[in-house]
Coordinates of N, CA and C in Angstrom, one line a residue:
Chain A
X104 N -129.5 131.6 64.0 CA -129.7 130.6 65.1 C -128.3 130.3 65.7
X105 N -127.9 130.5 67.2 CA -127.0 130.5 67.8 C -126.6 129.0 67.6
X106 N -127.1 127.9 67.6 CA -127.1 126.4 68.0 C -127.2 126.5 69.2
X107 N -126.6 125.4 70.0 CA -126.5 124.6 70.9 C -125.1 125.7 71.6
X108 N -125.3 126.4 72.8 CA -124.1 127.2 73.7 C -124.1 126.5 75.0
X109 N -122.7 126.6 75.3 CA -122.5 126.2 76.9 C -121.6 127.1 77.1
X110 N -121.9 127.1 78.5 CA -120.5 128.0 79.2 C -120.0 127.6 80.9
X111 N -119.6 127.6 81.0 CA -117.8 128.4 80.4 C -117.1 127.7 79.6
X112 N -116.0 128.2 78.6 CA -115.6 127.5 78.2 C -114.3 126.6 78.4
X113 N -113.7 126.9 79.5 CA -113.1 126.4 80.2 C -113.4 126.4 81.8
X114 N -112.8 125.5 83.0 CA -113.2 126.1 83.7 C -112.0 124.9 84.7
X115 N -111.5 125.8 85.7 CA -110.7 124.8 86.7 C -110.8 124.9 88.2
X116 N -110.9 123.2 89.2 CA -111.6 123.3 89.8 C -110.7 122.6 91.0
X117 N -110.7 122.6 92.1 CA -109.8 121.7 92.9 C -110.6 120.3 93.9
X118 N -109.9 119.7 93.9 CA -110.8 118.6 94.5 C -111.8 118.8 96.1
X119 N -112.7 118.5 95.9 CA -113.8 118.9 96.8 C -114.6 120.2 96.5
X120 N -114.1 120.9 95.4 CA -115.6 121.5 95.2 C -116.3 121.4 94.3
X121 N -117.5 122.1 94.1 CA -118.7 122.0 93.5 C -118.8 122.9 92.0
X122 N -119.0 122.0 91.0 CA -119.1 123.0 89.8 C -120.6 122.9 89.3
X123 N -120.6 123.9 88.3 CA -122.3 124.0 87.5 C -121.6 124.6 86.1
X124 N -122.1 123.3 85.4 CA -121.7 124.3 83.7 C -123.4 124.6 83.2
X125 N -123.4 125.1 82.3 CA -124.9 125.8 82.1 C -124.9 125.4 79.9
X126 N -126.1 125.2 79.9 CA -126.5 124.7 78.2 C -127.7 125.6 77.6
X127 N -127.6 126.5 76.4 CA -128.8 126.6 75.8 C -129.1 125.8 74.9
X128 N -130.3 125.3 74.6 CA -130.3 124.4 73.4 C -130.4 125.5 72.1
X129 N -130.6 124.6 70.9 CA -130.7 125.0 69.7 C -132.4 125.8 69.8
X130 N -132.4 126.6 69.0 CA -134.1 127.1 69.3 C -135.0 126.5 69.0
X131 N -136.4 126.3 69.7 CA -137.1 125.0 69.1 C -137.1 124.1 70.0
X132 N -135.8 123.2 70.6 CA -135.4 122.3 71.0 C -135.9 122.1 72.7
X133 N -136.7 121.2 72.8 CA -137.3 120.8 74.3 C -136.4 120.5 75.1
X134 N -135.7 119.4 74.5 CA -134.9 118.3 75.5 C -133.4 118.2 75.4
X135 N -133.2 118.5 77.0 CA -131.6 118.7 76.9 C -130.6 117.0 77.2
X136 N -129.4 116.9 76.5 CA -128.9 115.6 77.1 C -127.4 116.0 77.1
X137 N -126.8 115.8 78.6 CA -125.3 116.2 78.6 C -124.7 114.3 79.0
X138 N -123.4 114.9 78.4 CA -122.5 113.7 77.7 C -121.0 114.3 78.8
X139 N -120.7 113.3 79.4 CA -119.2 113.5 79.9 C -117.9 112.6 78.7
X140 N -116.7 113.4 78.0 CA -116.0 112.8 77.6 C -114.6 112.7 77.9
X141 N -114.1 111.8 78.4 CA -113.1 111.7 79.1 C -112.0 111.5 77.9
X142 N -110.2 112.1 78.0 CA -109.6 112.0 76.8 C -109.3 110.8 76.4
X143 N -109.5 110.3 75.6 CA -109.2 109.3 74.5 C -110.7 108.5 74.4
X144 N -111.0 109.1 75.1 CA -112.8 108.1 75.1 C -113.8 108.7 74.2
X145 N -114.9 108.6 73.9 CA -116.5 108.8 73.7 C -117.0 109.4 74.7
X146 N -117.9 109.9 73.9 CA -119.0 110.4 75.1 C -120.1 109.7 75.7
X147 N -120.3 110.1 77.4 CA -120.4 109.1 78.0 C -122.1 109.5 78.5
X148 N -123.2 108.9 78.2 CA -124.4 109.7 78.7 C -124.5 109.7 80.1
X149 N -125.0 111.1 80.9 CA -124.9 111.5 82.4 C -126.3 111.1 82.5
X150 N -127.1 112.3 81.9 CA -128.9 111.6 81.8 C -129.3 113.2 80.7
X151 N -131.1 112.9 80.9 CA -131.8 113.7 79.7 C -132.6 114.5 80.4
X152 N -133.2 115.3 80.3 CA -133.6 116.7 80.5 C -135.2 116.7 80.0
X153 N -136.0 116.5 80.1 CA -137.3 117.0 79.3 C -138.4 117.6 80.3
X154 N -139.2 118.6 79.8 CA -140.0 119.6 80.7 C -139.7 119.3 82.2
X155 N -138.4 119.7 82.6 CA -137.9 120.1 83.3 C -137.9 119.1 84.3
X156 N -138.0 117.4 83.8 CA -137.4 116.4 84.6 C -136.4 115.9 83.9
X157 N -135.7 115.1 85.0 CA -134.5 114.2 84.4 C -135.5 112.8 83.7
X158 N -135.1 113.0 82.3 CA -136.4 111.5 82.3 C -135.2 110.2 82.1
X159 N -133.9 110.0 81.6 CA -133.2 109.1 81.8 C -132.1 109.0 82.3
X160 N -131.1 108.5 83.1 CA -130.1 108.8 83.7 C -129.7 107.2 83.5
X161 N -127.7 107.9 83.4 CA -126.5 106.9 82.9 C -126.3 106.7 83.9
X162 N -125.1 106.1 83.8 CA -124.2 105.4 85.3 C -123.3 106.1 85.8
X163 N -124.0 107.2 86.2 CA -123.0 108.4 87.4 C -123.8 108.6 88.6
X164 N -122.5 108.7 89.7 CA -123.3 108.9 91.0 C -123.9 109.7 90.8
X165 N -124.9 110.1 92.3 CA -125.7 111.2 92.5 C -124.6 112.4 92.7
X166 N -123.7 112.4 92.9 CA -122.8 113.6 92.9 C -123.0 114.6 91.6
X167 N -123.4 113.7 90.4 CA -124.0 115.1 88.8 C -125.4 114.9 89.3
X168 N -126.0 115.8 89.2 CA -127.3 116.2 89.4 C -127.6 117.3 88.0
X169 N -129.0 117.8 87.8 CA -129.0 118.9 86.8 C -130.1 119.5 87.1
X170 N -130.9 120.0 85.8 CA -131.8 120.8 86.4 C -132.1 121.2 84.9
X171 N -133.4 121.8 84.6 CA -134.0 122.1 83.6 C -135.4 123.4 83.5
X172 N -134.6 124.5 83.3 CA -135.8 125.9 83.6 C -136.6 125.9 82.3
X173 N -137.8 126.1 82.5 CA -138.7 127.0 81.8 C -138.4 126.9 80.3
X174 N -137.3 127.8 80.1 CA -136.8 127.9 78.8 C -136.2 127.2 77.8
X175 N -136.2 125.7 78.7 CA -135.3 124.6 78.2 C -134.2 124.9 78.0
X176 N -133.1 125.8 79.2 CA -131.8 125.8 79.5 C -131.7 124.9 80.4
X177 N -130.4 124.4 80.7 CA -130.4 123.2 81.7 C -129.1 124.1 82.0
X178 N -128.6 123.1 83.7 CA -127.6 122.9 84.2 C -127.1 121.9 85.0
X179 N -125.9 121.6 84.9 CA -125.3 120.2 85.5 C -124.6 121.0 86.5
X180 N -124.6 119.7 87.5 CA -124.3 120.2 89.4 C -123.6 119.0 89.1
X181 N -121.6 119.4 89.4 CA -121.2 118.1 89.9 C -120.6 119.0 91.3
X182 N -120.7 118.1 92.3 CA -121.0 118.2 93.5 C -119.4 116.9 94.2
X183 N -118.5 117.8 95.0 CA -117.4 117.0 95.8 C -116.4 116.6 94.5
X184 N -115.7 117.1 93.6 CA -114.9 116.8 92.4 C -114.2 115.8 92.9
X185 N -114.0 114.8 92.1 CA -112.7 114.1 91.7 C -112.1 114.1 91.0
X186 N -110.6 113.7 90.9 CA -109.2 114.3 90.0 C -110.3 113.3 88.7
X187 N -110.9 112.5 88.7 CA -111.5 111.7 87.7 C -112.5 112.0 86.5
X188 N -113.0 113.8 87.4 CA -114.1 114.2 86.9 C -113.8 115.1 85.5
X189 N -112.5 115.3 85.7 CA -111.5 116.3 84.4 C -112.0 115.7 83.3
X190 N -112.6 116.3 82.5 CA -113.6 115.7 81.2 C -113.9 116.8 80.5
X191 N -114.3 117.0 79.3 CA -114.9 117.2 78.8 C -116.4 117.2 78.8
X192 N -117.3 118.3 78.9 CA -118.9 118.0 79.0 C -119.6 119.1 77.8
X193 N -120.2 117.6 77.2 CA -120.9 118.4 76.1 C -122.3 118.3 76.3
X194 N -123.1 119.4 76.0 CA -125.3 118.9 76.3 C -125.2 118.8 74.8
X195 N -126.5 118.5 75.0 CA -126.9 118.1 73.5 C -128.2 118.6 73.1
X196 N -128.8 119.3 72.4 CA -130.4 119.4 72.4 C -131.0 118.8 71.4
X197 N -132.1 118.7 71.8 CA -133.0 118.1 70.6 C -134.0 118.4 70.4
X198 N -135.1 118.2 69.3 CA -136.8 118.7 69.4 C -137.5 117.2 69.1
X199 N -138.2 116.8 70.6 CA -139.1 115.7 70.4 C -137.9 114.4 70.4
X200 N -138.1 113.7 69.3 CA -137.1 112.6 69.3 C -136.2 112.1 68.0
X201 N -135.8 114.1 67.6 CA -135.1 114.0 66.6 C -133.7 114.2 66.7
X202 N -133.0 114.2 65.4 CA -131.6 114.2 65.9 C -130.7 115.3 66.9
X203 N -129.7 114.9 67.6 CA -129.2 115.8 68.9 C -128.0 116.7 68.4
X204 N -128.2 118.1 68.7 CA -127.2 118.5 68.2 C -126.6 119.1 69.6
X205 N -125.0 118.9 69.2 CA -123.6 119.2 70.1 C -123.8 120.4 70.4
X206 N -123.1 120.7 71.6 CA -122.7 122.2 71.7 C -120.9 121.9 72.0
X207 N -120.0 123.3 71.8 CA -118.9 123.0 71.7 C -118.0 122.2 73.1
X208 N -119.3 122.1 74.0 CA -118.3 121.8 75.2 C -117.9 122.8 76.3
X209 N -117.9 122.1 77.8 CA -117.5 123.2 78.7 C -115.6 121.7 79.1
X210 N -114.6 122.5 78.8 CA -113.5 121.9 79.5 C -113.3 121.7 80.7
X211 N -113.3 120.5 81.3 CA -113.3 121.0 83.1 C -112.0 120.1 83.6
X212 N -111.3 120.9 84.3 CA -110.1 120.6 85.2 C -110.1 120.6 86.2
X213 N -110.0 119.5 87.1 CA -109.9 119.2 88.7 C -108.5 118.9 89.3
X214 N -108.1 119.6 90.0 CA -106.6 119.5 90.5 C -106.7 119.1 91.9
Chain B
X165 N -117.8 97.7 80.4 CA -118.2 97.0 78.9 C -118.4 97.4 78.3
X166 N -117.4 97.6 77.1 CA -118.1 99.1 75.5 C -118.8 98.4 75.0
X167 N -119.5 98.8 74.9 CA -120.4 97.9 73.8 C -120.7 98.2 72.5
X168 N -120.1 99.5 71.9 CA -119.4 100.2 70.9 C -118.3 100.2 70.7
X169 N -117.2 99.7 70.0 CA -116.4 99.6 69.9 C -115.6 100.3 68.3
X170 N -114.4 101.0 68.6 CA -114.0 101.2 67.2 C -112.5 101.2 67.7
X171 N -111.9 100.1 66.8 CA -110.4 99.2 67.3 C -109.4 100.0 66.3
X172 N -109.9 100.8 65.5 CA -108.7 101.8 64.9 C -108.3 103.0 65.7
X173 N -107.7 103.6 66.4 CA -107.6 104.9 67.0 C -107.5 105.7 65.9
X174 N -106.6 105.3 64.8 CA -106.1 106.9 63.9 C -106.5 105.7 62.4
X175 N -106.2 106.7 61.3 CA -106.5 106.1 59.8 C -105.6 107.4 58.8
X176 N -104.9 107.2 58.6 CA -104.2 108.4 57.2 C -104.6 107.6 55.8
X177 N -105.4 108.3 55.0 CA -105.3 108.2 53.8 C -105.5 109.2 53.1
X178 N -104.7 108.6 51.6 CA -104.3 110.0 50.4 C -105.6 110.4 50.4
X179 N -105.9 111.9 49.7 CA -106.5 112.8 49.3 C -107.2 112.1 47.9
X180 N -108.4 111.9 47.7 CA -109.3 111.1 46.6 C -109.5 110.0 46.6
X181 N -109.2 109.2 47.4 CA -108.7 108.0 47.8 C -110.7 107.8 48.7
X182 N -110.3 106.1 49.2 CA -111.4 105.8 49.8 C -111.1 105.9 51.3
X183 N -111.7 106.0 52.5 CA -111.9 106.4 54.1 C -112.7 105.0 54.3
X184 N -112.4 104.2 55.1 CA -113.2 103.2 55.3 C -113.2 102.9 57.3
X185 N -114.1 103.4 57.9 CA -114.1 103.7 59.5 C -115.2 102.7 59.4
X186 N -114.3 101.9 60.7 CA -115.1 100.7 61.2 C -115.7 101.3 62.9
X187 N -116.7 100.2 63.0 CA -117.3 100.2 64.0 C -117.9 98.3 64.6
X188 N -118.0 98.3 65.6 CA -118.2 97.4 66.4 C -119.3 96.7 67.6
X189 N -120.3 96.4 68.0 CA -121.5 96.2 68.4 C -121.6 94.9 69.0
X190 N -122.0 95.5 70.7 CA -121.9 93.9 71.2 C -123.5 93.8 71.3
X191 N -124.4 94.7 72.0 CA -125.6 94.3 72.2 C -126.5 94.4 71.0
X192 N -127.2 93.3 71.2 CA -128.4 93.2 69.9 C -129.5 94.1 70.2
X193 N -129.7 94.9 70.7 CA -131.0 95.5 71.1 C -130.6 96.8 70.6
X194 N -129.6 97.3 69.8 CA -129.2 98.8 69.2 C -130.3 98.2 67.5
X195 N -131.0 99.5 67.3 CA -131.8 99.1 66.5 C -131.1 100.9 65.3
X196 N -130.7 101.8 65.9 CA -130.3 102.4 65.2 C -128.8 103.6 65.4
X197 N -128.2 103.3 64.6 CA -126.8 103.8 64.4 C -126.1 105.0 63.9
X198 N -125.4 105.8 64.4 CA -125.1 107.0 64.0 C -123.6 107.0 63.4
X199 N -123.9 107.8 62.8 CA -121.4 108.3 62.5 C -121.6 109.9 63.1
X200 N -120.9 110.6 64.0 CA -120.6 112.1 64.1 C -118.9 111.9 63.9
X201 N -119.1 113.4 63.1 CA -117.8 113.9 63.2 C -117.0 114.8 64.0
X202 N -116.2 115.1 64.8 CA -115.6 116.2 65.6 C -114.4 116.8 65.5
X203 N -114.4 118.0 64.9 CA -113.0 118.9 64.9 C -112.7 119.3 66.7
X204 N -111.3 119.8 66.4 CA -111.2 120.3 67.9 C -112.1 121.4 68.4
X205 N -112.0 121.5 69.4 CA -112.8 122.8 70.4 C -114.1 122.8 69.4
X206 N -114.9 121.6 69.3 CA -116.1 121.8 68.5 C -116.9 120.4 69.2
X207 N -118.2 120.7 68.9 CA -119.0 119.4 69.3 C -119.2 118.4 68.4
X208 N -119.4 117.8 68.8 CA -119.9 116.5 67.6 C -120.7 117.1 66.6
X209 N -120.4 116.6 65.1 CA -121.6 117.1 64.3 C -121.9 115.6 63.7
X210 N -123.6 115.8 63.5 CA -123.9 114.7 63.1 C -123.6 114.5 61.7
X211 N -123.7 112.7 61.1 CA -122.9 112.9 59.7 C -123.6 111.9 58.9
X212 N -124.0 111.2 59.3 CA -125.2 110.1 58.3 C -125.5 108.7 59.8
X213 N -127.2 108.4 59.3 CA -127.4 107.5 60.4 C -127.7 106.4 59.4
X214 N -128.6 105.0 60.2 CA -128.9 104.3 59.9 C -129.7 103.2 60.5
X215 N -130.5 102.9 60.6 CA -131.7 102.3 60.9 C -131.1 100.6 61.2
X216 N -131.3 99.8 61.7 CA -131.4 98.6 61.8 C -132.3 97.8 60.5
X217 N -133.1 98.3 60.1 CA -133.9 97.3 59.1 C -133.4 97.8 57.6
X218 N -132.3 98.5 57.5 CA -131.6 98.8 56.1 C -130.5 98.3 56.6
X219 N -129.5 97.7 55.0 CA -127.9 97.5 54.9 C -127.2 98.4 54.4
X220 N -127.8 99.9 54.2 CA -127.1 100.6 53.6 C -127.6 102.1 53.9
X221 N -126.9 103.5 53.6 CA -127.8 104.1 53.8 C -126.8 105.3 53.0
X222 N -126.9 106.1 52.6 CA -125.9 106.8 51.6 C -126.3 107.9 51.2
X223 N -125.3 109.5 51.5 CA -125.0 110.7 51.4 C -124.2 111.2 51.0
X224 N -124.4 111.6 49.9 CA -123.2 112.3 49.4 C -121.9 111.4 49.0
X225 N -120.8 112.1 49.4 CA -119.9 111.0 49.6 C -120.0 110.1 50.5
X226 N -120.8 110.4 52.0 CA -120.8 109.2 52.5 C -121.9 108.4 52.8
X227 N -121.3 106.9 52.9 CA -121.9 105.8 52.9 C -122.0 105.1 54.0
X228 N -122.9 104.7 54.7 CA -122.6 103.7 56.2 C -123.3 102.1 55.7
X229 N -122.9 101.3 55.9 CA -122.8 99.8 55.7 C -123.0 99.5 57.0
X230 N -124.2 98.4 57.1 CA -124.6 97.8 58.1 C -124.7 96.2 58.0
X231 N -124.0 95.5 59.0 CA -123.6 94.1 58.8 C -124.7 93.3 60.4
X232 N -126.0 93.4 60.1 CA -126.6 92.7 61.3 C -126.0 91.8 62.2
X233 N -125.6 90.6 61.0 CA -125.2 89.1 61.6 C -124.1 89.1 61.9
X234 N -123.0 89.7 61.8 CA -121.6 90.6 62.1 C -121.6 91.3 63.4
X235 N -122.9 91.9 63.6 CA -122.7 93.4 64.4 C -121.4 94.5 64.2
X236 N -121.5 94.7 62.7 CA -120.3 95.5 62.3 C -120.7 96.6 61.2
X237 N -120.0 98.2 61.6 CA -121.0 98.7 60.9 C -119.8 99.4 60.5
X238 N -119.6 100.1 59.3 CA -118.8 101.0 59.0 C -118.9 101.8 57.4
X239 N -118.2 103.0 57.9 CA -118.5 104.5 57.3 C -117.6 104.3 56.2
X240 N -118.0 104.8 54.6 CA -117.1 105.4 53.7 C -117.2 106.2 52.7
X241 N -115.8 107.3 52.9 CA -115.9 108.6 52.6 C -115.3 108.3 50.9
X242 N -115.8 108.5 50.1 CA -115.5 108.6 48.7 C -115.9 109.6 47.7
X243 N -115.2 110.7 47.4 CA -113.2 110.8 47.5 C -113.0 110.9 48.9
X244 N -111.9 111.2 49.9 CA -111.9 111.6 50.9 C -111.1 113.2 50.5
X245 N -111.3 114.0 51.3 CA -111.2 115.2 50.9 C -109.8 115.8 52.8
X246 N -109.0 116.6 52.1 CA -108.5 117.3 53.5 C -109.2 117.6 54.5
X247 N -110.5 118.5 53.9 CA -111.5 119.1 55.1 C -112.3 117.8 56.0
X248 N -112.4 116.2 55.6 CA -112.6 115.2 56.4 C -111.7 115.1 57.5
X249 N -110.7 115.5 57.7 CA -109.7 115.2 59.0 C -110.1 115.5 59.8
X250 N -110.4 115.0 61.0 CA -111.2 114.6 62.4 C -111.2 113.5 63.0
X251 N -112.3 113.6 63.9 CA -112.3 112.1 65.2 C -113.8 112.0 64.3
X252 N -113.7 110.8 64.3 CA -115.1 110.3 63.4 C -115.8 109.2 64.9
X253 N -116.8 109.3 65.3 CA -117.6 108.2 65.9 C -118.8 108.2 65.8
X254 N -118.7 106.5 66.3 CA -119.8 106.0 66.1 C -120.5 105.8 67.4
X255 N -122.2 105.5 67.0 CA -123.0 105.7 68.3 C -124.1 104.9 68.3
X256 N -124.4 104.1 68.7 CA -125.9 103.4 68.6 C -126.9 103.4 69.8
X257 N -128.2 103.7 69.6 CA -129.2 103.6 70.8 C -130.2 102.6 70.2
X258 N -131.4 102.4 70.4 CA -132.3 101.8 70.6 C -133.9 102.0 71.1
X259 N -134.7 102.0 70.6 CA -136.1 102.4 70.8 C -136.5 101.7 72.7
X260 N -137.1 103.2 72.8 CA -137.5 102.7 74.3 C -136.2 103.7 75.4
X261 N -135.2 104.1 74.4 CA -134.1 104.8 75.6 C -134.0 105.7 74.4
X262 N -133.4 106.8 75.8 CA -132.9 108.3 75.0 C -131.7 108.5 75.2
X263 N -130.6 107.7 75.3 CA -129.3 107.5 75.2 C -128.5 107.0 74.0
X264 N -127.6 107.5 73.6 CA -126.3 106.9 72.5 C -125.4 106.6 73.3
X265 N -124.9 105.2 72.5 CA -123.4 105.0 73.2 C -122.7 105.2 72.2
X266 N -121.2 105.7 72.7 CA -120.5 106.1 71.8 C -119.1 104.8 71.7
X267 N -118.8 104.8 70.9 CA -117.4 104.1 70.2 C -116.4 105.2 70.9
X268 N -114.9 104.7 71.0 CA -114.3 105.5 71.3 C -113.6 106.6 70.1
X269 N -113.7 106.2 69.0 CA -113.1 107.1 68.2 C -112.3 106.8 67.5
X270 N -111.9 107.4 66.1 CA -111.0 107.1 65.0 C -110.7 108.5 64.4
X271 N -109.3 108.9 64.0 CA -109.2 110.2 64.1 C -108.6 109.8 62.6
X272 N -109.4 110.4 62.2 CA -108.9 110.2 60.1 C -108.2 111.9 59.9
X273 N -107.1 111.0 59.2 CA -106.2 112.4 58.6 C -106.0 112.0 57.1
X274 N -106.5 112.8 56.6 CA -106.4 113.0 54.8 C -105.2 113.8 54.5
X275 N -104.5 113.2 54.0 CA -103.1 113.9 53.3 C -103.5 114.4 52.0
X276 N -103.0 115.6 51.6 CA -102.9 116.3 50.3 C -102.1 115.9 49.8

């Protein structure tokens, strides 16, 4: 079992454009949840993923958006970057309403 | 407003020794609590939870202590071992949401 993959694993971006990182969950796992972590901080919840709606969403503009196919892969859309958005983004999967497991993270750099 | 809080950034203790990682809780409506661990270039791994209606909850070497009337929760590693060195946090959600909040983090280094 692969776990929890994202990709890219780095990725650098310049202010005003548009990124998409991409998550598989763990196998098994319905529901996706990606986390922004900014350095010296916690992870920050964006929103949650399940049959292919957002069913809860944190306190980020509509600028992150995501999306959830078929296969329970998801993808996050941040859309117009800010030098602010440079974070760390981790999904998380889970099955039902059990514990979430990490994936290693996509690095993202906005210049 | 954190509403997780963990006011240690770093913690070095000897090798066999006790790890004692605190944590901090402003809203009353977190009914259950997490500890993850994270090495670098790695995701969080989960490490022991804990329910709101227990004061204790204990694996292995580690232990999480839960202080209701405090809103104070904290982790202990006994022995603490080298391979513990990491960012340790804490997380609490609540029935009815599918969110964790996280603490900002405590980065424990075990000396040999």
């Amino acid at each position: 079992d692969a776990g929890v993959t994202q990709s890219p694993t780095h990725l650098i971006k310049t202010r005003g454009q548009q990124v998409t990182l991409r998550c598989s969950p763990k196998s098994g796992h319905d529901t996706v949840s990606w986390y922004q972590q900014a350095l010296g901080q916690g992870p920050q919840f964006i929103f949650q993923y399940y049959e292919e709606e957002e069913r809860q969403r944190g306190n980020f503009p509509d600028r992150f958006s995501g999306h959830q196919f078929p296969n329970y892969s998801s993808e996050l859309n941040v859309n117009a970057l800010l030098l602010g958005d440079s974070a760390l983004y981790l999904c998380a999967s889970l099955e039902r309403d059990n514990e979430q497991f990490f994936g290693p993270g996509t690095r993202l750099t906005v210049l | 407003d954190q509403q997780v809080k963990q006011n240690s950034p770093s913690l070095s203790v000897q090798e066999g020794r006790i790890s004692i990682l605190n944590c901090d809780y402003t809203n009353s409506m977190f009914d259950y609590f997490l500890w993850y661990k994270k090495y670098p270039a790695e995701g969080p791994t989960f490490l022991i939870s804990i329910s709101s209606i227990k004061d204790k909850n204990e694996d292995g070497r580690f232990t999480v202590f839960l202080n209701k009337s405090a809103k104070h929760l904290s982790l202990h590693i006994v022995p603490s071992q080298p391979g513990d060195s990491a960012v340790y946090f804490c997380a609490a959600t609540w029935s009815g949401t599918y969110k964790y909040i996280f603490g900002t983090g405590t980065r424990l280094k075990v000396l040999a």
